[in-house]
Amino acid sequence: MRLKLLTLALTLAAVSLPSHGEDLLDAYRQARANDPVLAQADATQRAVHEGIPQARALLLPQINGTYGLQQQSVISGAENEFETSQNQNPGHLRTRSVGVELDQTILNLADIANLQAAHSTADAQQQTYEAAAQDLFVRVATAYFTILNDQEQLKYAKANEEAYRVTYDQAEQQYKVGIAAITNVYQAKSYYEAAKATTISAENTLENDRQALTVITGEPVGELKVLRPELPMDAPVPADPQAWVSSALKNNPTLLSAQDSVDAAEHNVNVARAGHLPTITASLSRNKSTSWLENGSYNVIGNGRYGNTIGVTLSVPIFTGGATQSKVRQSIDERDEAQDSLESTRRLTVQNTINYYNTVIAGISEVKSGKAAVESAQEALDATKAGFQVGTQIMLDVLTAIQNLTQNQSTYSAARHQLVLNRLLLRQSAGTIDYKDMEYVNSLLQ
């Protein structure tokens, strides 16, 4: 999976980015390059991975060089073993030592378990990064289609406002010529003023959501391509929610990260328990020490040769004040916590996968019903207007019919955009969402 993401990143980097996102893929490419959330996940993943070489280093040879220089005051007198007949004055005894030491761990079960824990922790963080990379697909698509839906809502709000304005103007003219009551004017004005407020709110929502996409892509949002009128109404494949659940249990990166965290916690238990066990270390050192007496003259006391020392050290922990037992209990509790978190994540993943599957199925019916509702509402409005002209309908009937049409148009638009997003959310929950899914969704734009 990491190789696939690397290849994808290189491919996206080779693509010339436009000044603004014109379609979904443009927005995704910008987000892939600029999104701080994904960049943070990548930096965290790389930082955590460095724990592996650090843990491995404790099992590899350790080489240390030393150089020392010491000075000791020498008291003159017959009892001084460094006294010479040539000089009875106080002086200084100086010693210079040079050495190099090689240490190699032979047996340290704590360090071995710590390396295993580092691998599992790195695997967990890698899966967390995969989850962030997959989530970027959904975040970009959600922000993109939210803007498209906002644009549709604004269009309907403006059309609604214009329809109420025309109705209001007609009511005023009819009142002025004496063929309609003032009540019609008041009703029409009330609906018209409310429609203007709705338009202002829709404009503000659109602008805010455009900024939300900019936060992800780092680029200003230009003119976006919109959904084509007809969308595929096919059910998810495979048409079995349990098949999607099986895929999620196998591939969902958030769930896999939780499993790796449990493995790391289990290794940490072994690290703590190893505090009771002995360790064996081999060492090899080569040292040389030279001493001389300095008191106005230079007298060499000893000019040692290099000496080699080879040894094996067995260290057996006996009592640490209860700290080791406490660490074992603590690590067991942390492992239990990780297991509970895994189970919670597993249940939530199953729930989300089934919910998204059912939502897609229901969404298909909602889109079909929404389209029929818009067509019926439009026909009802046309008939109501005609009835009003001949006197069989009142002004309130016309206003209500306009409102009903706008509501159905709004619901239909939201259902269309949400259906596309729910398909992506289903694939994300199953852990199978990738760049090809974005390409497919982008093909639905015009």
Coordinates of N, CA and C in Angstrom, one line a residue, residues 29-233:
R29 N -5.6 17.1 -6.4 CA -4.1 17.3 -6.6 C -3.6 18.4 -5.7
Q30 N -4.3 19.5 -5.7 CA -3.9 20.6 -4.8 C -3.9 20.2 -3.4
A31 N -4.9 19.5 -2.9 CA -4.9 19.1 -1.5 C -3.8 18.1 -1.2
R32 N -3.5 17.2 -2.2 CA -2.4 16.3 -2.0 C -1.1 17.0 -1.7
A33 N -0.9 18.1 -2.4 CA 0.3 18.9 -2.3 C 0.3 19.8 -1.1
N34 N -0.8 20.3 -0.6 CA -0.9 21.4 0.3 C -1.6 21.1 1.6
D35 N -2.3 20.0 1.7 CA -3.1 19.8 2.9 C -2.3 19.6 4.2
P36 N -2.4 20.4 5.2 CA -1.6 20.3 6.4 C -1.9 19.1 7.2
V37 N -3.2 18.6 7.2 CA -3.5 17.4 8.0 C -2.8 16.2 7.5
L38 N -2.7 16.0 6.1 CA -2.0 14.9 5.6 C -0.5 15.0 5.8
A39 N 0.0 16.3 5.7 CA 1.4 16.5 5.9 C 1.8 16.2 7.4
Q40 N 0.9 16.5 8.3 CA 1.2 16.2 9.7 C 1.2 14.7 9.9
A41 N 0.3 14.0 9.3 CA 0.3 12.5 9.4 C 1.5 11.9 8.9
D42 N 2.0 12.5 7.8 CA 3.2 11.9 7.1 C 4.4 12.2 8.0
A43 N 4.5 13.4 8.6 CA 5.7 13.7 9.5 C 5.6 12.8 10.7
T44 N 4.4 12.6 11.3 CA 4.3 11.7 12.5 C 4.7 10.3 12.1
Q45 N 4.3 9.8 11.0 CA 4.6 8.5 10.6 C 6.1 8.3 10.4
R46 N 6.8 9.3 9.8 CA 8.3 9.2 9.7 C 9.0 9.3 11.0
A47 N 8.5 10.1 11.9 CA 9.1 10.3 13.2 C 9.0 9.0 14.0
V48 N 7.8 8.4 14.0 CA 7.6 7.1 14.8 C 8.4 6.0 14.2
H49 N 8.6 6.0 12.9 CA 9.4 4.9 12.3 C 10.8 4.9 12.7
E50 N 11.3 6.1 13.1 CA 12.7 6.2 13.6 C 12.9 5.5 14.9
G51 N 11.8 5.1 15.6 CA 11.9 4.3 16.8 C 12.5 2.9 16.5
I52 N 12.4 2.4 15.3 CA 12.9 1.1 15.0 C 14.5 1.1 15.0
P53 N 15.2 1.9 14.2 CA 16.6 1.9 14.3 C 17.1 2.2 15.7
Q54 N 16.4 3.1 16.5 CA 16.8 3.4 17.8 C 16.7 2.2 18.7
A55 N 15.7 1.4 18.6 CA 15.5 0.2 19.4 C 16.5 -0.9 19.0
R56 N 16.8 -1.0 17.6 CA 17.7 -1.9 17.1 C 19.1 -1.6 17.6
A57 N 19.4 -0.3 17.7 CA 20.8 0.1 18.1 C 21.2 -0.5 19.5
L58 N 20.3 -0.7 20.3 CA 20.6 -1.3 21.7 C 21.1 -2.7 21.6
L59 N 20.8 -3.4 20.5 CA 21.3 -4.8 20.3 C 22.5 -4.9 19.5
L60 N 23.0 -3.8 18.9 CA 24.2 -3.8 18.1 C 25.4 -3.4 18.9
P61 N 26.6 -3.6 18.4 CA 27.8 -3.2 19.1 C 27.9 -1.8 19.5
Q62 N 28.4 -1.5 20.7 CA 28.5 -0.1 21.2 C 30.0 0.2 21.3
I63 N 30.6 1.1 20.6 CA 32.0 1.4 20.7 C 32.2 2.8 21.3
N64 N 33.0 2.9 22.3 CA 33.3 4.2 23.0 C 34.8 4.4 23.1
G65 N 35.2 5.6 22.8 CA 36.6 6.0 23.0 C 36.7 6.9 24.2
T66 N 37.8 6.7 25.0 CA 38.0 7.6 26.2 C 39.4 8.2 26.1
Y67 N 39.5 9.4 26.6 CA 40.8 10.1 26.8 C 40.7 10.9 28.2
G68 N 41.6 10.6 29.1 CA 41.5 11.2 30.4 C 42.8 11.8 30.8
L69 N 42.8 12.9 31.6 CA 44.0 13.6 32.1 C 43.6 14.0 33.5
Q70 N 44.4 13.4 34.5 CA 44.2 13.7 35.9 C 45.5 14.3 36.5
Q71 N 45.2 15.1 37.5 CA 46.4 15.8 38.3 C 46.1 15.6 39.8
Q72 N 47.2 15.2 40.5 CA 47.1 14.9 41.9 C 48.3 15.6 42.6
S73 N 48.0 16.3 43.6 CA 49.1 17.0 44.4 C 49.9 16.0 45.1
V74 N 51.3 16.2 45.2 CA 52.2 15.3 45.8 C 52.8 16.0 47.0
I75 N 52.7 15.4 48.2 CA 53.3 16.0 49.4 C 54.7 15.6 49.6
S76 N 55.7 16.5 49.8 CA 57.1 16.1 49.9 C 57.4 15.5 51.3
G77 N 58.4 14.7 51.4 CA 58.7 14.1 52.7 C 59.2 12.7 52.5
A78 N 59.8 12.1 53.5 CA 60.4 10.8 53.3 C 59.4 9.8 53.1
E79 N 58.1 10.0 53.7 CA 57.1 9.0 53.5 C 56.5 9.0 52.1
N80 N 56.8 9.9 51.3 CA 56.3 10.0 49.9 C 56.9 9.0 49.0
E81 N 56.2 8.1 48.5 CA 56.8 7.1 47.6 C 57.4 7.6 46.3
F82 N 57.0 8.9 46.0 CA 57.5 9.5 44.7 C 58.7 10.4 45.0
E83 N 59.2 10.4 46.3 CA 60.3 11.3 46.6 C 61.5 10.9 45.9
T84 N 62.3 11.9 45.4 CA 63.6 11.6 44.8 C 64.7 12.4 45.5
S85 N 65.9 11.9 45.4 CA 67.0 12.6 46.0 C 67.3 13.9 45.3
Q86 N 66.9 14.1 44.1 CA 67.3 15.3 43.3 C 66.3 16.4 43.7
N87 N 65.1 16.1 44.1 CA 64.1 17.2 44.3 C 63.2 16.8 45.5
Q88 N 63.3 17.6 46.6 CA 62.4 17.4 47.7 C 61.2 18.3 47.8
N89 N 61.0 19.1 46.7 CA 59.9 20.1 46.6 C 58.6 19.5 46.2
P90 N 57.5 20.0 46.7 CA 56.2 19.5 46.3 C 56.0 19.6 44.8
G91 N 55.2 18.7 44.3 CA 55.0 18.7 42.8 C 53.6 18.1 42.5
H92 N 53.4 17.7 41.3 CA 52.1 17.2 40.9 C 52.3 15.9 40.1
L93 N 51.4 15.0 40.5 CA 51.4 13.7 39.7 C 50.3 13.8 38.7
R94 N 50.7 13.6 37.4 CA 49.7 13.7 36.3 C 49.6 12.3 35.6
T95 N 48.4 12.0 35.3 CA 48.2 10.7 34.6 C 47.3 10.9 33.4
R96 N 47.8 10.3 32.3 CA 47.0 10.4 31.0 C 46.6 9.0 30.6
S97 N 45.3 8.8 30.3 CA 44.9 7.5 29.9 C 44.1 7.6 28.6
V98 N 44.3 6.6 27.8 CA 43.7 6.5 26.5 C 43.1 5.1 26.3
G99 N 41.9 5.0 25.8 CA 41.3 3.7 25.7 C 40.1 3.6 24.7
V100 N 39.8 2.5 24.3 CA 38.6 2.2 23.5 C 37.9 0.9 24.0
E101 N 36.6 1.0 24.0 CA 35.8 -0.2 24.5 C 34.7 -0.6 23.6
L102 N 34.6 -1.9 23.4 CA 33.5 -2.4 22.6 C 32.6 -3.3 23.4
D103 N 31.3 -2.9 23.5 CA 30.3 -3.7 24.2 C 29.3 -4.3 23.3
Q104 N 29.0 -5.6 23.5 CA 28.0 -6.2 22.7 C 27.0 -7.0 23.5
T105 N 25.7 -6.7 23.4 CA 24.7 -7.4 24.1 C 24.6 -8.8 23.6
I106 N 24.7 -9.8 24.5 CA 24.5 -11.2 24.1 C 23.1 -11.6 24.4
L107 N 22.5 -11.2 25.5 CA 21.1 -11.6 25.9 C 20.5 -10.4 26.7
N108 N 19.5 -9.8 26.1 CA 18.7 -8.8 26.8 C 17.3 -8.9 26.2
L109 N 16.4 -9.7 26.9 CA 15.1 -9.9 26.3 C 14.3 -8.6 26.3
A110 N 14.6 -7.7 27.2 CA 13.8 -6.4 27.2 C 14.1 -5.6 25.9
D111 N 15.4 -5.6 25.5 CA 15.7 -4.8 24.3 C 15.1 -5.5 23.1
I112 N 15.1 -6.9 23.1 CA 14.5 -7.6 22.0 C 13.0 -7.3 21.9
A113 N 12.3 -7.3 23.0 CA 10.9 -7.0 23.0 C 10.6 -5.6 22.7
N114 N 11.5 -4.7 23.1 CA 11.4 -3.3 22.7 C 11.5 -3.1 21.2
L115 N 12.3 -3.8 20.6 CA 12.5 -3.7 19.1 C 11.2 -4.2 18.4
Q116 N 10.6 -5.3 18.9 CA 9.4 -5.8 18.4 C 8.2 -4.8 18.6
A117 N 8.2 -4.1 19.7 CA 7.2 -3.1 20.0 C 7.4 -1.9 19.1
A118 N 8.6 -1.6 18.8 CA 8.9 -0.4 17.9 C 8.4 -0.8 16.5
H119 N 8.5 -2.0 16.0 CA 8.0 -2.4 14.7 C 6.5 -2.3 14.7
S120 N 5.9 -2.8 15.7 CA 4.4 -2.8 15.8 C 3.9 -1.3 15.9
T121 N 4.5 -0.5 16.6 CA 4.1 0.9 16.7 C 4.3 1.6 15.4
A122 N 5.4 1.3 14.7 CA 5.6 1.9 13.4 C 4.5 1.4 12.4
D123 N 4.2 0.1 12.5 CA 3.1 -0.4 11.6 C 1.8 0.3 11.9
A124 N 1.5 0.5 13.2 CA 0.2 1.2 13.5 C 0.2 2.6 13.0
Q125 N 1.3 3.3 13.1 CA 1.4 4.7 12.6 C 1.3 4.7 11.1
Q126 N 1.9 3.7 10.4 CA 1.8 3.6 9.0 C 0.3 3.4 8.5
Q127 N -0.5 2.6 9.3 CA -1.9 2.4 9.0 C -2.6 3.7 9.3
T128 N -2.2 4.5 10.3 CA -2.9 5.7 10.6 C -2.7 6.7 9.4
Y129 N -1.4 6.7 8.9 CA -1.2 7.5 7.7 C -2.0 7.1 6.5
E130 N -2.2 5.8 6.3 CA -3.0 5.3 5.2 C -4.5 5.8 5.4
A131 N -4.9 5.8 6.7 CA -6.3 6.3 6.9 C -6.4 7.7 6.6
A132 N -5.4 8.5 7.0 CA -5.4 9.9 6.6 C -5.4 10.2 5.1
A133 N -4.6 9.4 4.4 CA -4.6 9.5 3.0 C -5.9 9.2 2.4
Q134 N -6.6 8.1 2.9 CA -7.9 7.8 2.4 C -8.9 8.8 2.8
D135 N -8.8 9.4 4.0 CA -9.7 10.4 4.4 C -9.6 11.6 3.6
L136 N -8.4 11.9 3.0 CA -8.3 13.1 2.2 C -9.2 13.0 0.9
F137 N -9.4 11.8 0.4 CA -10.3 11.6 -0.7 C -11.7 12.1 -0.3
V138 N -12.1 11.7 0.8 CA -13.5 12.0 1.3 C -13.6 13.5 1.7
R139 N -12.6 14.0 2.3 CA -12.6 15.4 2.8 C -12.7 16.3 1.6
V140 N -11.9 16.1 0.5 CA -11.9 16.9 -0.7 C -13.3 16.8 -1.4
A141 N -13.8 15.5 -1.5 CA -15.0 15.3 -2.2 C -16.2 15.9 -1.4
T142 N -16.2 15.8 -0.1 CA -17.2 16.4 0.7 C -17.2 17.9 0.6
A143 N -16.1 18.5 0.7 CA -16.0 20.0 0.5 C -16.4 20.4 -0.9
Y144 N -16.0 19.7 -1.9 CA -16.3 20.0 -3.3 C -17.8 19.9 -3.5
F145 N -18.4 18.8 -3.1 CA -19.9 18.6 -3.4 C -20.7 19.5 -2.5
T146 N -20.2 19.8 -1.3 CA -20.9 20.8 -0.5 C -21.1 22.1 -1.2
I147 N -20.0 22.5 -1.9 CA -20.1 23.8 -2.7 C -21.1 23.6 -3.8
L148 N -21.0 22.5 -4.5 CA -22.0 22.3 -5.6 C -23.4 22.4 -5.1
N149 N -23.7 21.7 -4.0 CA -25.0 21.7 -3.4 C -25.4 23.2 -3.0
D150 N -24.4 23.9 -2.4 CA -24.7 25.3 -2.0 C -25.1 26.1 -3.2
Q151 N -24.4 25.9 -4.3 CA -24.7 26.6 -5.5 C -26.1 26.3 -6.0
E152 N -26.5 25.1 -5.9 CA -27.8 24.7 -6.3 C -28.9 25.4 -5.4
Q153 N -28.6 25.3 -4.1 CA -29.5 25.9 -3.1 C -29.6 27.4 -3.4
L154 N -28.5 28.1 -3.7 CA -28.6 29.5 -4.0 C -29.4 29.8 -5.3
K155 N -29.2 28.9 -6.3 CA -29.9 29.1 -7.5 C -31.4 29.0 -7.3
Y156 N -31.8 28.0 -6.5 CA -33.2 27.8 -6.2 C -33.8 28.9 -5.3
A157 N -32.9 29.4 -4.4 CA -33.3 30.5 -3.5 C -33.6 31.8 -4.3
K158 N -32.7 32.0 -5.3 CA -32.9 33.2 -6.2 C -34.1 33.1 -7.0
A159 N -34.3 31.9 -7.6 CA -35.5 31.6 -8.4 C -36.8 31.8 -7.5
N160 N -36.7 31.3 -6.3 CA -37.8 31.4 -5.4 C -38.1 32.9 -5.1
E161 N -37.0 33.6 -4.8 CA -37.2 35.0 -4.6 C -37.8 35.8 -5.8
E162 N -37.3 35.4 -7.0 CA -37.9 36.1 -8.2 C -39.3 35.8 -8.4
A163 N -39.7 34.5 -8.1 CA -41.1 34.1 -8.3 C -42.0 34.8 -7.3
Y164 N -41.5 35.0 -6.1 CA -42.3 35.7 -5.1 C -42.4 37.2 -5.4
R165 N -41.3 37.7 -6.0 CA -41.3 39.1 -6.4 C -42.3 39.4 -7.5
V166 N -42.3 38.5 -8.5 CA -43.3 38.6 -9.6 C -44.7 38.5 -9.0
T167 N -44.9 37.6 -8.1 CA -46.3 37.4 -7.5 C -46.7 38.7 -6.7
Y168 N -45.7 39.2 -6.0 CA -45.9 40.4 -5.2 C -46.3 41.6 -6.1
D169 N -45.6 41.7 -7.2 CA -45.9 42.8 -8.1 C -47.3 42.6 -8.7
Q170 N -47.6 41.4 -9.1 CA -49.0 41.2 -9.6 C -50.1 41.5 -8.6
A171 N -49.8 41.1 -7.3 CA -50.8 41.4 -6.3 C -51.0 42.9 -6.1
E172 N -49.9 43.6 -6.2 CA -50.0 45.1 -6.0 C -50.8 45.7 -7.2
Q173 N -50.5 45.2 -8.4 CA -51.2 45.8 -9.6 C -52.7 45.4 -9.5
Q174 N -53.0 44.2 -9.1 CA -54.4 43.8 -9.0 C -55.1 44.6 -7.9
Y175 N -54.4 44.9 -6.8 CA -55.0 45.7 -5.8 C -55.3 47.1 -6.2
K176 N -54.3 47.7 -7.0 CA -54.5 49.0 -7.4 C -55.6 49.2 -8.4
V177 N -55.9 48.2 -9.2 CA -57.0 48.3 -10.2 C -58.3 47.8 -9.6
G178 N -58.2 47.4 -8.3 CA -59.4 47.0 -7.6 C -60.0 45.6 -7.8
I179 N -59.1 44.7 -8.3 CA -59.6 43.4 -8.6 C -59.1 42.3 -7.6
A180 N -58.4 42.8 -6.6 CA -57.8 41.9 -5.6 C -57.8 42.6 -4.2
A181 N -57.9 41.8 -3.2 CA -57.9 42.4 -1.8 C -56.5 42.7 -1.4
I182 N -56.3 43.6 -0.4 CA -55.0 44.0 0.2 C -54.4 42.8 0.9
T183 N -55.2 41.8 1.3 CA -54.6 40.6 1.9 C -53.7 39.9 1.0
N184 N -54.0 39.9 -0.3 CA -53.0 39.2 -1.2 C -51.7 39.9 -1.2
V185 N -51.7 41.2 -1.2 CA -50.5 42.0 -1.2 C -49.6 41.7 0.1
Y186 N -50.3 41.7 1.2 CA -49.6 41.4 2.4 C -49.0 40.0 2.4
Q187 N -49.8 39.0 2.0 CA -49.3 37.7 1.9 C -48.1 37.5 1.0
A188 N -48.2 38.1 -0.2 CA -47.1 38.0 -1.2 C -45.9 38.7 -0.7
K189 N -46.0 39.9 -0.1 CA -44.9 40.6 0.4 C -44.2 39.8 1.5
S190 N -45.0 39.2 2.4 CA -44.4 38.4 3.5 C -43.5 37.3 2.9
Y191 N -44.0 36.6 1.9 CA -43.2 35.5 1.3 C -42.0 36.0 0.6
Y192 N -42.2 37.2 -0.1 CA -41.1 37.8 -0.8 C -39.9 38.2 0.1
E193 N -40.2 38.9 1.2 CA -39.2 39.3 2.1 C -38.5 38.1 2.8
A194 N -39.2 37.1 3.1 CA -38.6 35.9 3.7 C -37.7 35.2 2.6
A195 N -38.1 35.3 1.4 CA -37.2 34.7 0.3 C -35.9 35.4 0.1
K196 N -36.0 36.8 0.3 CA -34.8 37.5 0.2 C -33.8 37.2 1.3
A197 N -34.3 37.0 2.5 CA -33.5 36.6 3.6 C -32.8 35.2 3.4
T198 N -33.6 34.3 2.8 CA -33.1 33.0 2.5 C -32.0 33.1 1.5
T199 N -32.1 33.9 0.5 CA -31.1 34.1 -0.5 C -29.8 34.6 0.1
I200 N -29.9 35.6 1.0 CA -28.7 36.1 1.7 C -28.0 35.0 2.5
S201 N -28.8 34.2 3.2 CA -28.2 33.1 4.0 C -27.5 32.1 3.1
A202 N -28.1 31.8 1.9 CA -27.5 30.8 1.0 C -26.2 31.4 0.4
E203 N -26.2 32.7 0.1 CA -24.9 33.3 -0.4 C -23.8 33.2 0.7
N204 N -24.2 33.4 1.9 CA -23.2 33.4 3.0 C -22.7 31.9 3.2
T205 N -23.6 31.0 3.2 CA -23.2 29.6 3.3 C -22.3 29.1 2.2
L206 N -22.6 29.5 1.0 CA -21.7 29.2 -0.1 C -20.3 29.8 0.0
E207 N -20.2 31.0 0.4 CA -18.9 31.6 0.6 C -18.1 30.9 1.7
N208 N -18.8 30.6 2.8 CA -18.1 29.9 3.9 C -17.6 28.5 3.5
D209 N -18.4 27.8 2.7 CA -18.0 26.5 2.3 C -16.9 26.5 1.2
R210 N -16.9 27.6 0.4 CA -15.7 27.8 -0.5 C -14.4 27.9 0.2
Q211 N -14.5 28.7 1.4 CA -13.3 28.8 2.2 C -12.9 27.5 2.8
A212 N -13.9 26.6 3.1 CA -13.6 25.3 3.7 C -12.7 24.5 2.8
L213 N -13.1 24.6 1.5 CA -12.3 23.8 0.5 C -10.9 24.4 0.3
T214 N -10.8 25.8 0.4 CA -9.5 26.4 0.4 C -8.6 26.0 1.5
V215 N -9.2 25.8 2.7 CA -8.4 25.3 3.8 C -7.7 24.0 3.5
I216 N -8.3 23.1 2.7 CA -7.8 21.8 2.4 C -6.8 21.9 1.2
T217 N -7.1 22.7 0.2 CA -6.3 22.7 -1.0 C -5.2 23.8 -0.9
G218 N -5.4 24.8 -0.1 CA -4.4 25.9 0.0 C -4.5 26.8 -1.2
E219 N -5.5 26.7 -2.0 CA -5.7 27.5 -3.2 C -7.1 28.1 -3.2
P220 N -7.2 29.3 -3.8 CA -8.6 29.9 -4.0 C -9.4 29.0 -4.9
V221 N -10.7 29.0 -4.6 CA -11.7 28.1 -5.4 C -12.2 28.9 -6.6
G222 N -12.1 28.4 -7.8 CA -12.6 29.0 -8.9 C -14.0 28.4 -9.3
E223 N -14.3 28.5 -10.6 CA -15.5 27.9 -11.1 C -15.4 26.4 -11.1
L224 N -16.3 25.7 -10.5 CA -16.3 24.3 -10.4 C -17.3 23.6 -11.4
K225 N -16.8 22.5 -11.9 CA -17.7 21.7 -12.7 C -18.8 21.1 -11.8
V226 N -20.0 20.9 -12.4 CA -21.1 20.4 -11.6 C -21.5 19.0 -12.0
L227 N -22.4 18.4 -11.2 CA -22.9 17.1 -11.5 C -23.8 17.1 -12.8
R228 N -23.6 16.1 -13.6 CA -24.5 16.1 -14.8 C -25.9 15.7 -14.3
P229 N -26.9 15.9 -15.2 CA -28.3 15.7 -14.8 C -28.6 14.3 -14.4
E230 N -28.1 13.3 -15.2 CA -28.4 11.9 -14.9 C -27.2 11.2 -14.3
L231 N -27.5 10.6 -13.1 CA -26.5 9.8 -12.4 C -26.8 8.3 -12.5
P232 N -25.7 7.5 -12.4 CA -25.9 6.1 -12.3 C -26.7 5.7 -11.1
M233 N -27.7 4.9 -11.2 CA -28.5 4.5 -10.1 C -28.3 3.0 -9.7

